[in-house]
PDB file of C-alpha atoms in Angstrom:
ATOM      1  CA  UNK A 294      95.538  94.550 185.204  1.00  0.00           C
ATOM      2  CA  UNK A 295      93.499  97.119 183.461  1.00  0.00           C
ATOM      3  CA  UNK A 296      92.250  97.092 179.853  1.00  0.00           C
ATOM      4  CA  UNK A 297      94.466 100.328 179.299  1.00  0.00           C
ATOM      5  CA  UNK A 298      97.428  97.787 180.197  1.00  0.00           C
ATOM      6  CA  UNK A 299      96.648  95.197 178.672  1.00  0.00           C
ATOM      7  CA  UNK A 300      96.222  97.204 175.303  1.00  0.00           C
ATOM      8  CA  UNK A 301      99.241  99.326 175.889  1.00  0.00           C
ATOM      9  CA  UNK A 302     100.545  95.429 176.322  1.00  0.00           C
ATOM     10  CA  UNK A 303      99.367  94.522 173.103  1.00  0.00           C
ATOM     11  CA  UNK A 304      99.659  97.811 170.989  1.00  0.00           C
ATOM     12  CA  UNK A 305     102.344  96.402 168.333  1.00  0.00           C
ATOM     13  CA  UNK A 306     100.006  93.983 167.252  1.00  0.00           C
ATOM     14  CA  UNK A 307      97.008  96.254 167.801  1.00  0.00           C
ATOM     15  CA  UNK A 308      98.723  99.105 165.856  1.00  0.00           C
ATOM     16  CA  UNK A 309      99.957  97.232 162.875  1.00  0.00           C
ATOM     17  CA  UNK A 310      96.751  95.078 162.185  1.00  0.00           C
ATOM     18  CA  UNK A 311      94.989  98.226 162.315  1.00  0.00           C
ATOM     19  CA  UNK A 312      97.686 100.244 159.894  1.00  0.00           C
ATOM     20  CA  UNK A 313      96.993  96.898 157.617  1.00  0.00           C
ATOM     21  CA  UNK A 314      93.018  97.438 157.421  1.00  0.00           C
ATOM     22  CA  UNK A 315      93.320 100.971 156.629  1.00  0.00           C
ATOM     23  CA  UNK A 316      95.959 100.284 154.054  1.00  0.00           C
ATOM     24  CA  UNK A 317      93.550  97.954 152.282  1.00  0.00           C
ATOM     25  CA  UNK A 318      91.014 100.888 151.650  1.00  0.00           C
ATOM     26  CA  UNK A 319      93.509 101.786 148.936  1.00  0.00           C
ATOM     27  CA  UNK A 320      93.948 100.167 145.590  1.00  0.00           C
ATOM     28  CA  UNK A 321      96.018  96.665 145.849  1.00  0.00           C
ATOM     29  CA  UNK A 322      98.758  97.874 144.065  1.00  0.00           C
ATOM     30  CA  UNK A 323      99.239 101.000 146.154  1.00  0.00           C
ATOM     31  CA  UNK A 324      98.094  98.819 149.525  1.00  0.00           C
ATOM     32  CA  UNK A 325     101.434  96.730 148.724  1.00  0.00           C
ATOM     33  CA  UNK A 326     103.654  99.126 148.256  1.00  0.00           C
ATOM     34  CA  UNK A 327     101.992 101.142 151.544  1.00  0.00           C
ATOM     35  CA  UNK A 328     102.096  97.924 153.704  1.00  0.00           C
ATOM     36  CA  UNK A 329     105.816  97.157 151.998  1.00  0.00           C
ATOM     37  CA  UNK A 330     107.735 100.163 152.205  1.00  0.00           C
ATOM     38  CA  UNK A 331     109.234 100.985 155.310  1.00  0.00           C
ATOM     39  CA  UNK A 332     111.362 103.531 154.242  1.00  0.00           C
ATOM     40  CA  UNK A 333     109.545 107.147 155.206  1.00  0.00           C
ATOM     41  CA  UNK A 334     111.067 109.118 152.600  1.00  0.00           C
ATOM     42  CA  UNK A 335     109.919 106.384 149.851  1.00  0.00           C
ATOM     43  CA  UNK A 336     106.810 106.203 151.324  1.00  0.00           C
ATOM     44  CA  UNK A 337     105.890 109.275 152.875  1.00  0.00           C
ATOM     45  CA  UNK A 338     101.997 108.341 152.787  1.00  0.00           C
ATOM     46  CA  UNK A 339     102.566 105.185 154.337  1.00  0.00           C
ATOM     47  CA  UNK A 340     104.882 106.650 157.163  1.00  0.00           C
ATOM     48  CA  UNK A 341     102.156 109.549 158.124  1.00  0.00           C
ATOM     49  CA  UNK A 342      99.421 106.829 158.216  1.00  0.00           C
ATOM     50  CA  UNK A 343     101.833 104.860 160.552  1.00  0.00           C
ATOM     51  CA  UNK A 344     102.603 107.632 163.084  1.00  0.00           C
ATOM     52  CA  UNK A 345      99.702 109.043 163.202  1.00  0.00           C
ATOM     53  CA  UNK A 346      97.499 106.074 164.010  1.00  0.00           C
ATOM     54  CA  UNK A 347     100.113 105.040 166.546  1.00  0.00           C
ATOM     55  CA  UNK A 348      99.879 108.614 168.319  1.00  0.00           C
ATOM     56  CA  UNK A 349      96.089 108.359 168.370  1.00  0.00           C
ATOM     57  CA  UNK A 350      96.112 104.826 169.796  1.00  0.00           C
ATOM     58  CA  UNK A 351      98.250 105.879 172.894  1.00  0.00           C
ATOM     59  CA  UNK A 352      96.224 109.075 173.305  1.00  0.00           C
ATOM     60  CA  UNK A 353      93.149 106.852 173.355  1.00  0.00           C
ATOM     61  CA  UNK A 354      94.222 104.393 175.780  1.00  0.00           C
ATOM     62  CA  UNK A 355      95.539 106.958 177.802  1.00  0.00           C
ATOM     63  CA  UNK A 356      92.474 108.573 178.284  1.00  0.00           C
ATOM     64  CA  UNK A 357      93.472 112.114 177.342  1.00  0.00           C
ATOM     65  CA  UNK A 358      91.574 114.870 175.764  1.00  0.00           C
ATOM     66  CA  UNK A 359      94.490 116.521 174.146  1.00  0.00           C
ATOM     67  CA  UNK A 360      94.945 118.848 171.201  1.00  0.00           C
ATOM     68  CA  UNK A 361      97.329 116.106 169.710  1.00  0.00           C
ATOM     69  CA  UNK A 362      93.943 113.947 168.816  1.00  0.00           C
ATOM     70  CA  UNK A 363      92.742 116.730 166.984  1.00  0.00           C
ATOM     71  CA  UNK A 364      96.778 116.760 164.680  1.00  0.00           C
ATOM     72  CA  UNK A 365      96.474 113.007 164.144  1.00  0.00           C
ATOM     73  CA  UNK A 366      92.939 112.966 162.531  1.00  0.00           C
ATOM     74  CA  UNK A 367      93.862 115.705 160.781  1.00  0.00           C
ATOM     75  CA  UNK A 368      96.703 114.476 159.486  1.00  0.00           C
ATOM     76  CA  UNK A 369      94.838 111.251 158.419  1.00  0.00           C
ATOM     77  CA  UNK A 370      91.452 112.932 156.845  1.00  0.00           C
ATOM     78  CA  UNK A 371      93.879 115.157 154.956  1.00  0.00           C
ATOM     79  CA  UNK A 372      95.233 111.934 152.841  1.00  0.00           C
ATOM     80  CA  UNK A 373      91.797 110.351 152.881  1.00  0.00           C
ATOM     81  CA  UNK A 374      90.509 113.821 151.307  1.00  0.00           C
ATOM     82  CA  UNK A 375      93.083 114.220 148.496  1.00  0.00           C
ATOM     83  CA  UNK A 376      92.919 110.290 148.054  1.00  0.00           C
ATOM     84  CA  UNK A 377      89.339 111.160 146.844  1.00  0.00           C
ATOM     85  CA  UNK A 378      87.595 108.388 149.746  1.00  0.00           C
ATOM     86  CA  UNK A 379      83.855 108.358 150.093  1.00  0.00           C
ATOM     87  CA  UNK A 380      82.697 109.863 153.284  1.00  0.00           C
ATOM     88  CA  UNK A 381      82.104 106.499 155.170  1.00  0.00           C
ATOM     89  CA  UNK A 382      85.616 105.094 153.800  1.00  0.00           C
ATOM     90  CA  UNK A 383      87.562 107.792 154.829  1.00  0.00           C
ATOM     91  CA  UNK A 384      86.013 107.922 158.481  1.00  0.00           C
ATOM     92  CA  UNK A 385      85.924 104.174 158.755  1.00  0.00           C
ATOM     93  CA  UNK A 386      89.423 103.636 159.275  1.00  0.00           C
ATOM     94  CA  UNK A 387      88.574 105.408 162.688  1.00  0.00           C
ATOM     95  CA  UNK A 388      85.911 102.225 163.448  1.00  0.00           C
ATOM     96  CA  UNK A 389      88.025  99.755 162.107  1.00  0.00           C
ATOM     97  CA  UNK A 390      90.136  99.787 165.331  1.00  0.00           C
ATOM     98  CA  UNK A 391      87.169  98.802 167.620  1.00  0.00           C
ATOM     99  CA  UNK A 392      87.105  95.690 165.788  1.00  0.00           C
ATOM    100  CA  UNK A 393      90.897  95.310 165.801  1.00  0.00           C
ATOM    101  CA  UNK A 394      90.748  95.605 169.779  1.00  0.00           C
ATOM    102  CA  UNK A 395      87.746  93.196 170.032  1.00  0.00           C
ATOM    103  CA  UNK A 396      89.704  90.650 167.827  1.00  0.00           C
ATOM    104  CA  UNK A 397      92.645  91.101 170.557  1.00  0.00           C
ATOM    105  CA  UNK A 398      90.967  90.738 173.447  1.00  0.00           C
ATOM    106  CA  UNK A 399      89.483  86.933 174.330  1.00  0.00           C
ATOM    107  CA  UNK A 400      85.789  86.054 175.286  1.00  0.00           C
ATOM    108  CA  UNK A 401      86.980  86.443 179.457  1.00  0.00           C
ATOM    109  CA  UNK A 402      88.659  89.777 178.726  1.00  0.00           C
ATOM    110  CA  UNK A 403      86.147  91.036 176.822  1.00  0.00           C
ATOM    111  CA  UNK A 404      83.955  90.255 180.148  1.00  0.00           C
ATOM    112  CA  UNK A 405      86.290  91.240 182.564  1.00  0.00           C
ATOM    113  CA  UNK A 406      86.621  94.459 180.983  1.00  0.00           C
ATOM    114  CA  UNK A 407      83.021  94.980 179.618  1.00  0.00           C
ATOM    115  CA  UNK A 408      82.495  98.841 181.188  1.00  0.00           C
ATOM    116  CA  UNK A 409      86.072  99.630 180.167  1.00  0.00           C
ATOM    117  CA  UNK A 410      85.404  99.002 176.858  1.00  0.00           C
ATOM    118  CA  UNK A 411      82.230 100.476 176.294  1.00  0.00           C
ATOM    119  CA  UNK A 412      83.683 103.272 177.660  1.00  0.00           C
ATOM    120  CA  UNK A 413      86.360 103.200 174.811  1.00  0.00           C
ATOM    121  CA  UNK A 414      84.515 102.235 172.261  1.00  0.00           C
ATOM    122  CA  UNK A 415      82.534 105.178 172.907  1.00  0.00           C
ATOM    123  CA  UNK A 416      85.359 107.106 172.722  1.00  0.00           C
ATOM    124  CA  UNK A 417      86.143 105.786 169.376  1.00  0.00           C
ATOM    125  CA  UNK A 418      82.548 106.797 168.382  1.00  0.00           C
ATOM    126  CA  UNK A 419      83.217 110.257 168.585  1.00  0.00           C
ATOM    127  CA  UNK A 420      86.382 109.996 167.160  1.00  0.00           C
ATOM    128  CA  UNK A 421      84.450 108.793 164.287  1.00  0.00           C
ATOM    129  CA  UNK A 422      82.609 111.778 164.057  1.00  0.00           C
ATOM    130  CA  UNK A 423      85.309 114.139 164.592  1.00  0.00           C
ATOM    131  CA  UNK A 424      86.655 112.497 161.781  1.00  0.00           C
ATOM    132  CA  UNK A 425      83.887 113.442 159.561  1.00  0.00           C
ATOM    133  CA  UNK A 426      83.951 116.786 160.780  1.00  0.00           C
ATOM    134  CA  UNK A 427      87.822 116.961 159.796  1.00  0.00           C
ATOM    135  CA  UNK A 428      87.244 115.182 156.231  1.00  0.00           C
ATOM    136  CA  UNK A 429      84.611 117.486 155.074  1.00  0.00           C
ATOM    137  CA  UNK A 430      86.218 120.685 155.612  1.00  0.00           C
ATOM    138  CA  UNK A 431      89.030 119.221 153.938  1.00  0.00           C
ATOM    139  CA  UNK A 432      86.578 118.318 150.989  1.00  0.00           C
ATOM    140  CA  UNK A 433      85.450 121.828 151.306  1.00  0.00           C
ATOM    141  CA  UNK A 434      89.170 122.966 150.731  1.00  0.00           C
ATOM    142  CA  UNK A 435      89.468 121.021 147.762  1.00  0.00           C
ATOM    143  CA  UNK A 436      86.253 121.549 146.181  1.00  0.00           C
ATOM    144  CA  UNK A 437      87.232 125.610 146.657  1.00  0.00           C
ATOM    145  CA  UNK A 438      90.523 125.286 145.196  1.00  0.00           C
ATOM    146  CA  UNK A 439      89.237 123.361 142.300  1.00  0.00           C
ATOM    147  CA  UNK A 440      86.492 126.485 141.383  1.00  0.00           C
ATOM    148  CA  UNK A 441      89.854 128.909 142.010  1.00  0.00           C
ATOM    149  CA  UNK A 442      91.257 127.207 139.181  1.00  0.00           C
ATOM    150  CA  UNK A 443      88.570 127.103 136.783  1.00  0.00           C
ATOM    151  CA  UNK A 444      87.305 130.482 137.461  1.00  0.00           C
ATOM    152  CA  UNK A 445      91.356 131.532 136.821  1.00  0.00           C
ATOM    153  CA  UNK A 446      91.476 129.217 133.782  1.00  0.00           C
ATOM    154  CA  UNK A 447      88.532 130.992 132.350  1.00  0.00           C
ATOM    155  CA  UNK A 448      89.168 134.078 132.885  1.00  0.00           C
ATOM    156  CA  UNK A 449      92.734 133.800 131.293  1.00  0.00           C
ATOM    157  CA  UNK A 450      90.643 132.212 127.929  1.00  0.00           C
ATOM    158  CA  UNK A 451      88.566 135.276 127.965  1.00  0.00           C
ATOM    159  CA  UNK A 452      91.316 137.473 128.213  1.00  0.00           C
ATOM    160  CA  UNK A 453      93.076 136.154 125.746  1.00  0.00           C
ATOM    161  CA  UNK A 454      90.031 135.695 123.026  1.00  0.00           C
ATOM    162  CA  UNK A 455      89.563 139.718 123.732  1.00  0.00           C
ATOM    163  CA  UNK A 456      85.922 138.847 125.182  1.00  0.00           C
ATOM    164  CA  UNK A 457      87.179 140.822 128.591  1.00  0.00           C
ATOM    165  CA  UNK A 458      88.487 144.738 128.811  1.00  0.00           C
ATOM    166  CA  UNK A 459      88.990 146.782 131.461  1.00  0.00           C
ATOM    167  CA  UNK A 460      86.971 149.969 132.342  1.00  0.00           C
ATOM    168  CA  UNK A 461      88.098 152.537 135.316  1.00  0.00           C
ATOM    169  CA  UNK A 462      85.522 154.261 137.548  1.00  0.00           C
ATOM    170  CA  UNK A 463      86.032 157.801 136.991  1.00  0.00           C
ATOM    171  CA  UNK A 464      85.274 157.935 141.014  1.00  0.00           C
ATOM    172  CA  UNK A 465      87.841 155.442 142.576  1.00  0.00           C
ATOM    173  CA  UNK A 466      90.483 154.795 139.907  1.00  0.00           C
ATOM    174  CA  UNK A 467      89.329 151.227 140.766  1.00  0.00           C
ATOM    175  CA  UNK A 468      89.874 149.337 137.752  1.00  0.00           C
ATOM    176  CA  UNK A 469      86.752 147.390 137.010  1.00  0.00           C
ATOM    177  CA  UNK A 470      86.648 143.907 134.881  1.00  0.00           C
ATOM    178  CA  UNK A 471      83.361 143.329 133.120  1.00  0.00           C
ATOM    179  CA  UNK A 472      83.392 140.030 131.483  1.00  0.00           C
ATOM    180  CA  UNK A 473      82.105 139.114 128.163  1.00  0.00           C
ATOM    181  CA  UNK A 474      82.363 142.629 126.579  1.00  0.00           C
ATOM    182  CA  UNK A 475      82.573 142.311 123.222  1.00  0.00           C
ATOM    183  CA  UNK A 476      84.843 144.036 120.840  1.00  0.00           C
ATOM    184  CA  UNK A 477      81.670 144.647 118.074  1.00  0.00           C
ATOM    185  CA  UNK A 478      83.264 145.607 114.586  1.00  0.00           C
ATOM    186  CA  UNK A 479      80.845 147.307 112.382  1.00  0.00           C
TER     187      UNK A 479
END
């Protein structure tokens, strides 16, 4: 037996003790309802978190560098962005599964398999910083669409206090907005 059998042997367990670890990253009253919930449309967060780690798992033990690996982090990071996670939480749920497979494995598996799971906990590694990668451009997306809004907000306040006109270039007919010019009554 291989280690890739035995974990796709014990991958229930492995999944779900995993999906509970991540789960407790969140607050306790969300982790309950997350961990509780089983319907997906109830709890869509929960449900995403839950197929998503499952895909990655058999893509890991299967020893495929597929595109899909790339979806499922995604798909992860993007709730650990808008969830508002430090750095090191968000990509830690990606580490927390080499301790979940070292808890599953006993002291003679773990040295029967030693190379094997090296190997894989390697590939966890760089999973980890994939993850990263994948969080911070999400954080990037966020942080962009947050200085959208404000810049929007503000100039709609300027507009509306007068404090903005419009001039045309007599060259383009490109209308042209200069900010803060002031209506000065004399």
């Amino acid at each position: 037996m291989s280690l890739r059998d035995l974990l796709a042997e014990k991958r229930t367990s492995v999944i779900k003790k995993w999906f509970d670890l991540i789960i407790d990253n969140f607050p306790s009253d969300s982790s309950n309802f997350l961990k509780n919930q089983k319907d997906r449309f109830l709890n869509p967060l929960g449900h995403t978190i839950s197929e998503n780690i499952q895909g990655l798992f058999d893509e890991l033990i299967h020893d495929t560098e597929s595109e899909k690996i790339f979806l499922y982090l995604n798909d992860i990071m993007k709730i650990n962005a808008v969830q508002d996670f430090s750095p090191s939480k968000a990509v830690s749920i990606i580490y927390l599964l080499k301790q979940v497979i070292k808890d599953e494995l006993d002291d003679i598996e773990k040295n029967k398999f030693s190379e094997d799971l090296k190997f894989l906990e390697t590939k966890i590694d760089n999973l980890t910083f994939l993850s990263f990668d994948i969080y911070m451009k999400f954080k990037e997306r966020i942080f962009d669409l947050r200085v959208n809004e404000i810049r929007n907000m503000t100039f709609g306040l300027l507009k509306r206090a007068n404090l903005i006109s419009e001039i045309e270039d007599c060259e383009s007919d490109i209308k042209v907005e200069t900010v803060l010019t002031r209506n000065i009554k004399g």
